[in-house]
PDB file of C-alpha atoms in Angstrom:
ATOM      1  CA  CYS M   1     -57.445  10.913  56.420  1.00 48.00           C
ATOM      2  CA  VAL M   2     -61.007  11.923  57.285  1.00 42.00           C
ATOM      3  CA  ARG M   3     -61.454   8.835  59.450  1.00 47.00           C
ATOM      4  CA  LEU M   4     -58.127   9.471  61.203  1.00 40.00           C
ATOM      5  CA  ARG M   5     -59.052  13.098  61.943  1.00 44.00           C
ATOM      6  CA  ARG M   6     -62.447  12.016  63.224  1.00 47.00           C
ATOM      7  CA  LYS M   7     -60.837   9.367  65.430  1.00 44.00           C
ATOM      8  CA  GLY M   8     -58.328  11.929  66.756  1.00 46.00           C
ATOM      9  CA  ARG M   9     -61.158  14.337  67.636  1.00 47.00           C
ATOM     10  CA  GLU M  10     -63.043  11.545  69.397  1.00 47.00           C
ATOM     11  CA  GLN M  11     -59.932  10.607  71.414  1.00 46.00           C
ATOM     12  CA  ARG M  12     -59.264  14.206  72.366  1.00 45.00           C
ATOM     13  CA  GLY M  13     -62.877  14.657  73.367  1.00 48.00           C
ATOM     14  CA  TRP M  14     -62.761  11.494  75.453  1.00 44.00           C
ATOM     15  CA  VAL M  15     -59.528  12.613  77.142  1.00 41.00           C
ATOM     16  CA  ASP M  16     -61.032  16.039  77.875  1.00 45.00           C
ATOM     17  CA  LYS M  17     -64.071  14.364  79.451  1.00 46.00           C
ATOM     18  CA  GLU M  18     -61.846  12.121  81.573  1.00 43.00           C
ATOM     19  CA  ILE M  19     -59.788  15.079  82.757  1.00 40.00           C
ATOM     20  CA  MET M  20     -62.886  17.087  83.659  1.00 45.00           C
ATOM     21  CA  ALA M  21     -64.474  14.131  85.404  1.00 46.00           C
ATOM     22  CA  THR M  22     -61.312  13.339  87.350  1.00 42.00           C
ATOM     23  CA  MET M  23     -60.745  16.970  88.336  1.00 43.00           C
ATOM     24  CA  SER M  24     -64.398  17.215  89.393  1.00 45.00           C
ATOM     25  CA  SER M  25     -64.101  14.153  91.587  1.00 44.00           C
ATOM     26  CA  SER M  26     -60.749  15.285  92.930  1.00 41.00           C
ATOM     27  CA  SER M  27     -62.206  18.604  93.984  1.00 40.00           C
ATOM     28  CA  THR M  28     -64.532  16.802  96.402  1.00 39.00           C
ATOM     29  CA  THR M  29     -62.039  14.287  97.784  1.00 39.00           C
ATOM     30  CA  THR M  30     -58.602  15.929  97.757  1.00 35.00           C
ATOM     31  CA  GLN M  31     -57.544  17.550 101.024  1.00 40.00           C
ATOM     32  CA  CYS M  32     -55.423  20.624 100.400  1.00 37.00           C
ATOM     33  CA  SER M  33     -53.126  21.619 103.240  1.00 40.00           C
ATOM     34  CA  GLU M  34     -52.487  25.078 101.780  1.00 40.00           C
ATOM     35  CA  PRO M  35     -54.505  28.176 102.672  1.00 41.00           C
ATOM     36  CA  SER M  36     -57.764  28.771 100.849  1.00 40.00           C
ATOM     37  CA  GLY M  37     -57.329  30.351  97.421  1.00 40.00           C
ATOM     38  CA  VAL M  38     -53.736  29.079  96.947  1.00 41.00           C
ATOM     39  CA  TRP M  39     -53.122  26.532  94.172  1.00 45.00           C
ATOM     40  CA  SER M  40     -51.002  23.509  95.089  1.00 49.00           C
ATOM     41  CA  PHE M  41     -48.746  22.290  92.268  1.00 48.00           C
ATOM     42  CA  THR M  42     -49.241  18.703  93.469  1.00 53.00           C
ATOM     43  CA  THR M  43     -53.019  19.138  93.529  1.00 56.00           C
ATOM     44  CA  LEU M  44     -52.899  20.407  89.955  1.00 51.00           C
ATOM     45  CA  LEU M  45     -50.818  17.472  88.684  1.00 52.00           C
ATOM     46  CA  ASN M  46     -52.641  14.676  90.523  1.00 60.00           C
ATOM     47  CA  PRO M  47     -55.735  14.614  88.257  1.00 58.00           C
ATOM     48  CA  ILE M  48     -53.576  14.701  85.132  1.00 56.00           C
ATOM     49  CA  ALA M  49     -51.387  11.873  86.398  1.00 56.00           C
ATOM     50  CA  GLU M  50     -54.475   9.837  87.349  1.00 58.00           C
ATOM     51  CA  VAL M  51     -55.930  10.234  83.857  1.00 54.00           C
ATOM     52  CA  PHE M  52     -52.625   9.195  82.290  1.00 53.00           C
ATOM     53  CA  PHE M  53     -52.164   6.034  84.346  1.00 58.00           C
ATOM     54  CA  THR M  54     -55.797   4.913  83.979  1.00 61.00           C
ATOM     55  CA  SER M  55     -55.987   5.649  80.248  1.00 59.00           C
ATOM     56  CA  THR M  56     -55.874   3.120  77.419  1.00 63.00           C
ATOM     57  CA  THR M  57     -52.622   2.424  75.591  1.00 68.00           C
ATOM     58  CA  SER M  58     -53.626   4.546  72.588  1.00 67.00           C
ATOM     59  CA  THR M  59     -54.429   7.519  74.815  1.00 67.00           C
ATOM     60  CA  LYS M  60     -51.122   7.136  76.667  1.00 59.00           C
ATOM     61  CA  ASN M  61     -49.356   7.183  73.329  1.00 70.00           C
ATOM     62  CA  LEU M  62     -51.168  10.423  72.505  1.00 69.00           C
ATOM     63  CA  TRP M  63     -50.034  11.977  75.778  1.00 62.00           C
ATOM     64  CA  LEU M  64     -46.455  10.804  75.220  1.00 72.00           C
ATOM     65  CA  ALA M  65     -46.460  12.155  71.677  1.00 69.00           C
ATOM     66  CA  CYS M  66     -47.645  15.549  72.934  1.00 71.00           C
ATOM     67  CA  GLY M  67     -44.951  15.606  75.627  1.00 72.00           C
ATOM     68  CA  THR M  68     -42.259  14.611  73.151  1.00 78.00           C
ATOM     69  CA  GLY M  69     -43.412  17.325  70.767  1.00 75.00           C
ATOM     70  CA  ILE M  70     -43.198  19.942  73.496  1.00 77.00           C
ATOM     71  CA  LEU M  71     -39.680  18.860  74.498  1.00 74.00           C
ATOM     72  CA  VAL M  72     -38.514  18.867  70.879  1.00 73.00           C
ATOM     73  CA  GLY M  73     -40.029  22.316  70.380  1.00 73.00           C
ATOM     74  CA  VAL M  74     -38.292  23.703  73.457  1.00 66.00           C
ATOM     75  CA  GLY M  75     -34.996  22.200  72.321  1.00 66.00           C
ATOM     76  CA  LEU M  76     -35.330  23.694  68.839  1.00 64.00           C
ATOM     77  CA  CYS M  77     -36.154  27.114  70.289  1.00 59.00           C
ATOM     78  CA  ARG M  78     -33.086  26.920  72.521  1.00 54.00           C
ATOM     79  CA  LEU M  79     -30.910  25.894  69.565  1.00 54.00           C
ATOM     80  CA  ALA M  80     -32.308  28.752  67.484  1.00 49.00           C
ATOM     81  CA  THR M  81     -31.484  31.205  70.283  1.00 51.00           C
ATOM     82  CA  ILE M  82     -27.899  29.931  70.511  1.00 49.00           C
ATOM     83  CA  MET M  83     -27.420  30.101  66.740  1.00 49.00           C
ATOM     84  CA  SER M  84     -28.910  33.579  66.565  1.00 47.00           C
ATOM     85  CA  ARG M  85     -26.612  34.783  69.339  1.00 54.00           C
ATOM     86  CA  ALA M  86     -23.596  33.201  67.630  1.00 52.00           C
ATOM     87  CA  SER M  87     -24.432  35.000  64.383  1.00 53.00           C
ATOM     88  CA  ARG M  88     -24.308  38.356  66.210  1.00 66.00           C
ATOM     89  CA  ARG M  89     -21.007  37.545  67.897  1.00 77.00           C
ATOM     90  CA  PRO M  90     -18.478  40.351  67.295  1.00 83.00           C
ATOM     91  CA  LYS M  91     -15.581  39.299  65.090  1.00 81.00           C
ATOM     92  CA  ASN M  92     -13.003  41.878  66.170  1.00 83.00           C
ATOM     93  CA  VAL M  93     -12.930  44.358  69.017  1.00 94.00           C
ATOM     94  CA  LYS M  94     -10.596  47.251  69.740  1.00 96.00           C
ATOM     95  CA  VAL M  95      -9.924  48.223  73.359  1.00 97.00           C
ATOM     96  CA  VAL M  96      -8.869  51.854  73.744  1.00 96.00           C
ATOM     97  CA  TYR M  97      -7.228  52.429  77.121  1.00 96.00           C
ATOM     98  CA  PHE M  98      -3.973  53.085  78.934  1.00 95.00           C
ATOM     99  CA  LYS M  99      -1.323  50.354  78.997  1.00 94.00           C
ATOM    100  CA  MET M 100      -2.622  48.903  82.247  1.00 92.00           C
ATOM    101  CA  ALA M 101      -5.458  46.713  83.500  1.00 91.00           C
ATOM    102  CA  GLY M 102      -7.547  49.340  85.312  1.00 90.00           C
ATOM    103  CA  ARG M 103     -11.131  49.589  84.128  1.00 91.00           C
ATOM    104  CA  ALA M 104     -10.411  47.587  80.981  1.00 95.00           C
ATOM    105  CA  GLY M 105      -8.943  44.573  82.766  1.00 95.00           C
ATOM    106  CA  ALA M 106     -12.247  42.771  83.331  1.00 96.00           C
ATOM    107  CA  VAL M 107     -13.354  43.324  79.732  1.00 96.00           C
ATOM    108  CA  ARG M 108     -10.070  41.984  78.322  1.00 96.00           C
ATOM    109  CA  ALA M 109     -10.389  38.889  80.525  1.00 96.00           C
ATOM    110  CA  ALA M 110     -14.004  38.322  79.420  1.00 96.00           C
ATOM    111  CA  LEU M 111     -13.015  38.690  75.756  1.00 95.00           C
ATOM    112  CA  LYS M 112     -10.351  36.025  76.190  1.00 95.00           C
ATOM    113  CA  LEU M 113     -12.771  33.672  77.936  1.00 94.00           C
ATOM    114  CA  ALA M 114     -15.292  34.262  75.129  1.00 93.00           C
ATOM    115  CA  ARG M 115     -12.546  33.676  72.529  1.00 92.00           C
ATOM    116  CA  ILE M 116     -13.304  36.960  70.855  1.00 93.00           C
ATOM    117  CA  LYS M 117     -10.289  38.496  69.146  1.00 93.00           C
ATOM    118  CA  TYR M 118      -9.371  42.019  70.162  1.00 95.00           C
ATOM    119  CA  GLU M 119      -6.579  44.489  69.747  1.00 95.00           C
ATOM    120  CA  ASN M 120      -5.311  47.115  72.145  1.00 96.00           C
ATOM    121  CA  ASP M 121      -5.089  50.748  71.159  1.00 96.00           C
ATOM    122  CA  PHE M 122      -3.032  52.174  73.998  1.00 96.00           C
ATOM    123  CA  VAL M 123      -3.276  55.853  74.873  1.00 96.00           C
ATOM    124  CA  ASP M 124      -1.119  58.078  77.042  1.00 94.00           C
ATOM    125  CA  ARG M 125      -1.702  61.488  78.576  1.00 90.00           C
ATOM    126  CA  ASP M 126      -0.760  63.344  75.374  1.00 92.00           C
ATOM    127  CA  SER M 127      -2.818  61.230  72.964  1.00 94.00           C
ATOM    128  CA  MET M 128      -5.702  61.234  75.441  1.00 94.00           C
ATOM    129  CA  GLN M 129      -6.018  65.018  75.216  1.00 92.00           C
ATOM    130  CA  GLU M 130      -6.302  64.790  71.448  1.00 91.00           C
ATOM    131  CA  LEU M 131      -8.745  61.884  71.579  1.00 92.00           C
ATOM    132  CA  LYS M 132     -10.963  63.182  74.391  1.00 93.00           C
ATOM    133  CA  PRO M 133     -13.299  65.433  72.314  1.00 93.00           C
ATOM    134  CA  ARG M 134     -14.252  62.467  70.118  1.00 92.00           C
ATOM    135  CA  LEU M 135     -15.163  60.136  72.987  1.00 94.00           C
ATOM    136  CA  PRO M 136     -18.816  59.611  74.056  1.00 94.00           C
ATOM    137  CA  PHE M 137     -18.126  60.722  77.640  1.00 95.00           C
ATOM    138  CA  GLY M 138     -14.667  62.198  77.215  1.00 94.00           C
ATOM    139  CA  GLN M 139     -12.946  59.308  78.995  1.00 94.00           C
ATOM    140  CA  VAL M 140     -11.527  55.834  78.471  1.00 96.00           C
ATOM    141  CA  PRO M 141     -11.885  52.945  78.220  1.00 96.00           C
ATOM    142  CA  VAL M 142     -13.931  52.860  75.062  1.00 97.00           C
ATOM    143  CA  PHE M 143     -14.454  49.919  72.753  1.00 96.00           C
ATOM    144  CA  GLU M 144     -14.755  49.760  68.995  1.00 95.00           C
ATOM    145  CA  VAL M 145     -17.132  47.045  67.814  1.00 92.00           C
ATOM    146  CA  ASN M 146     -18.979  46.724  64.507  1.00 85.00           C
ATOM    147  CA  GLY M 147     -17.326  49.950  63.413  1.00 86.00           C
ATOM    148  CA  GLU M 148     -18.853  51.911  66.286  1.00 92.00           C
ATOM    149  CA  ILE M 149     -17.259  53.403  69.398  1.00 94.00           C
ATOM    150  CA  VAL M 150     -19.083  52.564  72.630  1.00 95.00           C
ATOM    151  CA  ALA M 151     -18.273  53.599  76.191  1.00 95.00           C
ATOM    152  CA  GLN M 152     -18.891  52.309  79.725  1.00 94.00           C
ATOM    153  CA  SER M 153     -16.807  49.280  80.662  1.00 95.00           C
ATOM    154  CA  ASN M 154     -19.550  47.581  82.706  1.00 96.00           C
ATOM    155  CA  ALA M 155     -22.012  47.815  79.816  1.00 96.00           C
ATOM    156  CA  PHE M 156     -19.464  46.297  77.469  1.00 96.00           C
ATOM    157  CA  LEU M 157     -18.584  43.628  80.045  1.00 97.00           C
ATOM    158  CA  ARG M 158     -22.231  42.522  80.070  1.00 96.00           C
ATOM    159  CA  TYR M 159     -22.280  42.554  76.272  1.00 95.00           C
ATOM    160  CA  VAL M 160     -19.260  40.249  76.096  1.00 95.00           C
ATOM    161  CA  GLY M 161     -20.642  38.060  78.883  1.00 95.00           C
ATOM    162  CA  LYS M 162     -23.709  37.249  76.806  1.00 93.00           C
ATOM    163  CA  PHE M 163     -21.526  35.535  74.190  1.00 90.00           C
ATOM    164  CA  SER M 164     -19.551  33.422  76.633  1.00 87.00           C
ATOM    165  CA  GLY M 165     -22.018  32.117  79.222  1.00 90.00           C
ATOM    166  CA  LEU M 166     -20.599  34.574  81.744  1.00 96.00           C
ATOM    167  CA  TYR M 167     -23.864  36.527  82.016  1.00 96.00           C
ATOM    168  CA  PRO M 168     -27.064  34.673  83.011  1.00 94.00           C
ATOM    169  CA  ASP M 169     -30.133  34.487  80.775  1.00 93.00           C
ATOM    170  CA  ASP M 170     -32.453  34.431  83.794  1.00 94.00           C
ATOM    171  CA  PRO M 171     -33.401  38.046  84.649  1.00 96.00           C
ATOM    172  CA  PHE M 172     -33.098  37.632  88.423  1.00 96.00           C
ATOM    173  CA  ASP M 173     -29.766  35.804  88.188  1.00 95.00           C
ATOM    174  CA  ALA M 174     -28.553  38.614  85.916  1.00 96.00           C
ATOM    175  CA  LEU M 175     -29.742  41.137  88.504  1.00 97.00           C
ATOM    176  CA  LYS M 176     -27.647  39.441  91.193  1.00 96.00           C
ATOM    177  CA  VAL M 177     -24.603  39.557  88.914  1.00 97.00           C
ATOM    178  CA  ASP M 178     -25.204  43.245  88.188  1.00 97.00           C
ATOM    179  CA  GLU M 179     -25.469  43.908  91.925  1.00 97.00           C
ATOM    180  CA  ILE M 180     -21.858  42.847  92.409  1.00 97.00           C
ATOM    181  CA  VAL M 181     -20.502  44.396  89.197  1.00 97.00           C
ATOM    182  CA  ASP M 182     -21.971  47.780  90.065  1.00 96.00           C
ATOM    183  CA  GLY M 183     -20.857  47.399  93.676  1.00 96.00           C
ATOM    184  CA  VAL M 184     -17.258  47.024  92.491  1.00 96.00           C
ATOM    185  CA  SER M 185     -17.655  50.271  90.530  1.00 94.00           C
ATOM    186  CA  ASP M 186     -18.728  51.973  93.744  1.00 93.00           C
ATOM    187  CA  SER M 187     -15.586  50.717  95.484  1.00 93.00           C
ATOM    188  CA  MET M 188     -13.401  52.341  92.837  1.00 92.00           C
ATOM    189  CA  LEU M 189     -15.096  55.659  93.576  1.00 93.00           C
ATOM    190  CA  LEU M 190     -14.007  55.267  97.204  1.00 95.00           C
ATOM    191  CA  LEU M 191     -10.386  55.070  96.072  1.00 95.00           C
ATOM    192  CA  ARG M 192     -10.560  57.900  93.557  1.00 93.00           C
ATOM    193  CA  PRO M 193      -9.782  60.824  95.936  1.00 96.00           C
ATOM    194  CA  SER M 194      -6.576  59.179  97.151  1.00 95.00           C
ATOM    195  CA  LEU M 195      -5.608  58.306  93.575  1.00 93.00           C
ATOM    196  CA  LEU M 196      -5.873  61.965  92.581  1.00 94.00           C
ATOM    197  CA  GLU M 197      -4.042  63.250  95.656  1.00 95.00           C
ATOM    198  CA  LYS M 198      -0.522  64.448  94.776  1.00 94.00           C
ATOM    199  CA  ASN M 199       0.810  64.962  98.298  1.00 96.00           C
ATOM    200  CA  PRO M 200       2.392  61.597  99.309  1.00 95.00           C
ATOM    201  CA  ASP M 201       1.858  62.058 103.042  1.00 96.00           C
ATOM    202  CA  LYS M 202      -1.768  63.057 102.638  1.00 97.00           C
ATOM    203  CA  LYS M 203      -2.314  60.169 100.210  1.00 96.00           C
ATOM    204  CA  LEU M 204      -1.109  57.680 102.819  1.00 96.00           C
ATOM    205  CA  ARG M 205      -3.328  59.237 105.492  1.00 96.00           C
ATOM    206  CA  MET M 206      -6.331  58.930 103.194  1.00 97.00           C
ATOM    207  CA  ARG M 207      -5.525  55.276 102.508  1.00 97.00           C
ATOM    208  CA  LYS M 208      -5.141  54.593 106.218  1.00 96.00           C
ATOM    209  CA  GLU M 209      -8.587  56.065 106.835  1.00 97.00           C
ATOM    210  CA  LEU M 210     -10.059  53.870 104.079  1.00 97.00           C
ATOM    211  CA  ILE M 211      -9.030  50.668 105.860  1.00 97.00           C
ATOM    212  CA  SER M 212      -9.606  51.748 109.479  1.00 96.00           C
ATOM    213  CA  SER M 213     -12.169  49.857 111.552  1.00 94.00           C
ATOM    214  CA  ASP M 214     -14.986  51.990 110.160  1.00 95.00           C
ATOM    215  CA  GLY M 215     -13.223  53.043 106.946  1.00 96.00           C
ATOM    216  CA  SER M 216     -15.295  53.070 103.768  1.00 97.00           C
ATOM    217  CA  LEU M 217     -13.173  50.498 101.897  1.00 97.00           C
ATOM    218  CA  ARG M 218     -13.190  48.074 104.825  1.00 97.00           C
ATOM    219  CA  VAL M 219     -16.964  48.493 105.183  1.00 97.00           C
ATOM    220  CA  PHE M 220     -17.376  47.813 101.460  1.00 97.00           C
ATOM    221  CA  LEU M 221     -15.384  44.579 101.761  1.00 97.00           C
ATOM    222  CA  GLN M 222     -17.417  43.542 104.807  1.00 97.00           C
ATOM    223  CA  ASN M 223     -20.670  44.115 102.938  1.00 97.00           C
ATOM    224  CA  MET M 224     -19.397  42.287  99.848  1.00 97.00           C
ATOM    225  CA  GLU M 225     -18.265  39.338 101.982  1.00 97.00           C
ATOM    226  CA  ARG M 226     -21.760  39.069 103.491  1.00 96.00           C
ATOM    227  CA  LEU M 227     -23.394  39.339 100.066  1.00 96.00           C
ATOM    228  CA  VAL M 228     -21.191  36.597  98.613  1.00 96.00           C
ATOM    229  CA  GLN M 229     -21.948  34.398 101.618  1.00 94.00           C
ATOM    230  CA  ARG M 230     -25.714  34.826 101.106  1.00 94.00           C
ATOM    231  CA  ASN M 231     -25.356  34.042  97.414  1.00 94.00           C
ATOM    232  CA  GLN M 232     -23.287  30.935  98.106  1.00 92.00           C
ATOM    233  CA  ASP M 233     -25.644  29.747 100.843  1.00 90.00           C
ATOM    234  CA  LYS M 234     -28.610  30.088  98.489  1.00 89.00           C
ATOM    235  CA  SER M 235     -26.928  28.327  95.562  1.00 84.00           C
ATOM    236  CA  GLY M 236     -25.316  25.610  97.690  1.00 82.00           C
ATOM    237  CA  ALA M 237     -21.934  26.563  96.251  1.00 74.00           C
ATOM    238  CA  ILE M 238     -20.184  27.420  99.514  1.00 72.00           C
ATOM    239  CA  GLY M 239     -16.429  27.587  99.121  1.00 67.00           C
ATOM    240  CA  ARG M 240     -16.414  27.099  95.337  1.00 72.00           C
ATOM    241  CA  GLY M 241     -14.890  30.496  94.753  1.00 77.00           C
ATOM    242  CA  HIS M 242     -17.767  32.152  92.880  1.00 92.00           C
ATOM    243  CA  ALA M 243     -19.653  35.300  93.818  1.00 94.00           C
ATOM    244  CA  CYS M 244     -23.001  34.349  92.232  1.00 91.00           C
ATOM    245  CA  GLY M 245     -24.240  30.815  91.715  1.00 86.00           C
ATOM    246  CA  LYS M 246     -22.174  27.765  90.887  1.00 89.00           C
ATOM    247  CA  GLU M 247     -20.528  29.010  87.696  1.00 91.00           C
ATOM    248  CA  LEU M 248     -18.038  31.696  86.732  1.00 95.00           C
ATOM    249  CA  THR M 249     -19.712  34.992  85.799  1.00 97.00           C
ATOM    250  CA  ILE M 250     -18.672  38.543  85.041  1.00 97.00           C
ATOM    251  CA  ALA M 251     -19.376  39.237  88.726  1.00 97.00           C
ATOM    252  CA  ASP M 252     -16.330  37.137  89.621  1.00 97.00           C
ATOM    253  CA  ILE M 253     -14.212  38.802  86.933  1.00 97.00           C
ATOM    254  CA  SER M 254     -15.213  42.290  88.023  1.00 97.00           C
ATOM    255  CA  LEU M 255     -14.701  41.530  91.713  1.00 97.00           C
ATOM    256  CA  PHE M 256     -11.335  39.936  90.992  1.00 96.00           C
ATOM    257  CA  THR M 257      -9.987  43.180  89.514  1.00 94.00           C
ATOM    258  CA  ILE M 258     -10.298  45.118  92.790  1.00 95.00           C
ATOM    259  CA  LEU M 259      -9.181  42.125  94.875  1.00 96.00           C
ATOM    260  CA  LYS M 260      -6.093  41.630  92.720  1.00 94.00           C
ATOM    261  CA  MET M 261      -5.137  45.291  93.003  1.00 94.00           C
ATOM    262  CA  ILE M 262      -5.327  44.997  96.793  1.00 95.00           C
ATOM    263  CA  HIS M 263      -3.414  41.722  96.756  1.00 95.00           C
ATOM    264  CA  ASP M 264      -0.686  43.182  94.506  1.00 94.00           C
ATOM    265  CA  GLU M 265      -0.532  46.280  96.739  1.00 95.00           C
ATOM    266  CA  ILE M 266      -1.166  48.628  93.825  1.00 93.00           C
ATOM    267  CA  PHE M 267      -2.548  51.161  96.282  1.00 95.00           C
ATOM    268  CA  GLU M 268       0.304  52.257  98.478  1.00 94.00           C
ATOM    269  CA  GLY M 269      -0.701  52.128 102.131  1.00 95.00           C
ATOM    270  CA  ILE M 270      -3.280  49.342 101.636  1.00 97.00           C
ATOM    271  CA  PRO M 271      -1.574  46.014 102.495  1.00 96.00           C
ATOM    272  CA  ARG M 272      -2.544  42.664 100.973  1.00 95.00           C
ATOM    273  CA  THR M 273      -3.088  41.329 104.501  1.00 96.00           C
ATOM    274  CA  LEU M 274      -6.379  43.259 104.451  1.00 96.00           C
ATOM    275  CA  LEU M 275      -7.904  40.372 102.451  1.00 96.00           C
ATOM    276  CA  THR M 276      -7.206  37.829 105.201  1.00 95.00           C
ATOM    277  CA  ASN M 277     -10.175  39.305 107.073  1.00 95.00           C
ATOM    278  CA  PHE M 278     -12.481  38.275 104.219  1.00 96.00           C
ATOM    279  CA  PRO M 279     -11.987  34.549 103.503  1.00 94.00           C
ATOM    280  CA  LEU M 280     -14.721  34.220 100.851  1.00 95.00           C
ATOM    281  CA  LEU M 281     -13.370  37.151  98.863  1.00 96.00           C
ATOM    282  CA  LYS M 282      -9.834  35.804  99.269  1.00 94.00           C
ATOM    283  CA  ASN M 283     -11.067  32.446  97.977  1.00 94.00           C
ATOM    284  CA  ILE M 284     -12.461  34.132  94.849  1.00 94.00           C
ATOM    285  CA  GLN M 285      -9.167  35.944  94.337  1.00 94.00           C
ATOM    286  CA  ASP M 286      -7.187  32.705  94.678  1.00 93.00           C
ATOM    287  CA  ASN M 287      -9.609  30.769  92.471  1.00 91.00           C
ATOM    288  CA  LEU M 288      -9.456  33.200  89.560  1.00 94.00           C
ATOM    289  CA  ASN M 289      -5.789  34.037  89.884  1.00 92.00           C
ATOM    290  CA  GLY M 290      -4.933  30.810  88.062  1.00 89.00           C
ATOM    291  CA  LEU M 291      -6.816  31.798  84.904  1.00 92.00           C
ATOM    292  CA  ASP M 292      -4.502  32.781  82.063  1.00 91.00           C
ATOM    293  CA  VAL M 293      -6.590  35.773  81.007  1.00 93.00           C
ATOM    294  CA  TRP M 294      -5.253  38.685  83.017  1.00 91.00           C
ATOM    295  CA  GLY M 295      -2.606  40.029  80.681  1.00 87.00           C
ATOM    296  CA  LEU M 296      -3.059  42.986  78.343  1.00 88.00           C
TER     297      LEU M 296
END
């Protein structure tokens, strides 16, 4: 054992010397095309690759063993993360909302895609008045999970997405998903005044203004169409029917809810033909419409 440890130290010392010598020689001969002070990834790897390919068989085996160990370690860490997440997966969820899709529609769809069992606790205007004082923000939907009532549908949508691959692990990718999810919430605020209006004629006038050439809902759809196009151009997923990246995310599910309401003409005075002006958004609506997850 002592001899083996000594031999290992000698090999490591020899490898270190070779790396230093190679990097020293490379620093005088390698021409870097990047600006001064900027590291080139290729320049960094060249000395290491040169040492590897000019090393003895035993040293190559040492390098390969180290690389294999790193890959195995990364794989085990990833497996541990997946198992840990699975252990925290909610067993049963209760969705408290009106008997409609509305703001709970995206969450119900995500729960089905994640194969998380849930039950609906439908409320109406009368039961809502009794329930309201006990709600975190005095409104629905709320969700019961792990024996605790939580509010905010977008927050819960992200929570569910983390158990189903619908919400990215990468922070920037998650940011891009959030950008669309929160944008959809903004669009619902645009519709709120007309939803609360009781005068039918005035309601229709408000809806007509929303979809005029410079109406706020039309402008929102124009901006969302451009955002989706940039995302698809960057990911190389043009025409695949996803809002962010190449895979289905909660961004698609959230965006689908508003697109479906327009397509189904839920808002009187806003025709489904409005979507024909936005082919990428229409493609997302068509792509997700086939999923069997949109019921209550």
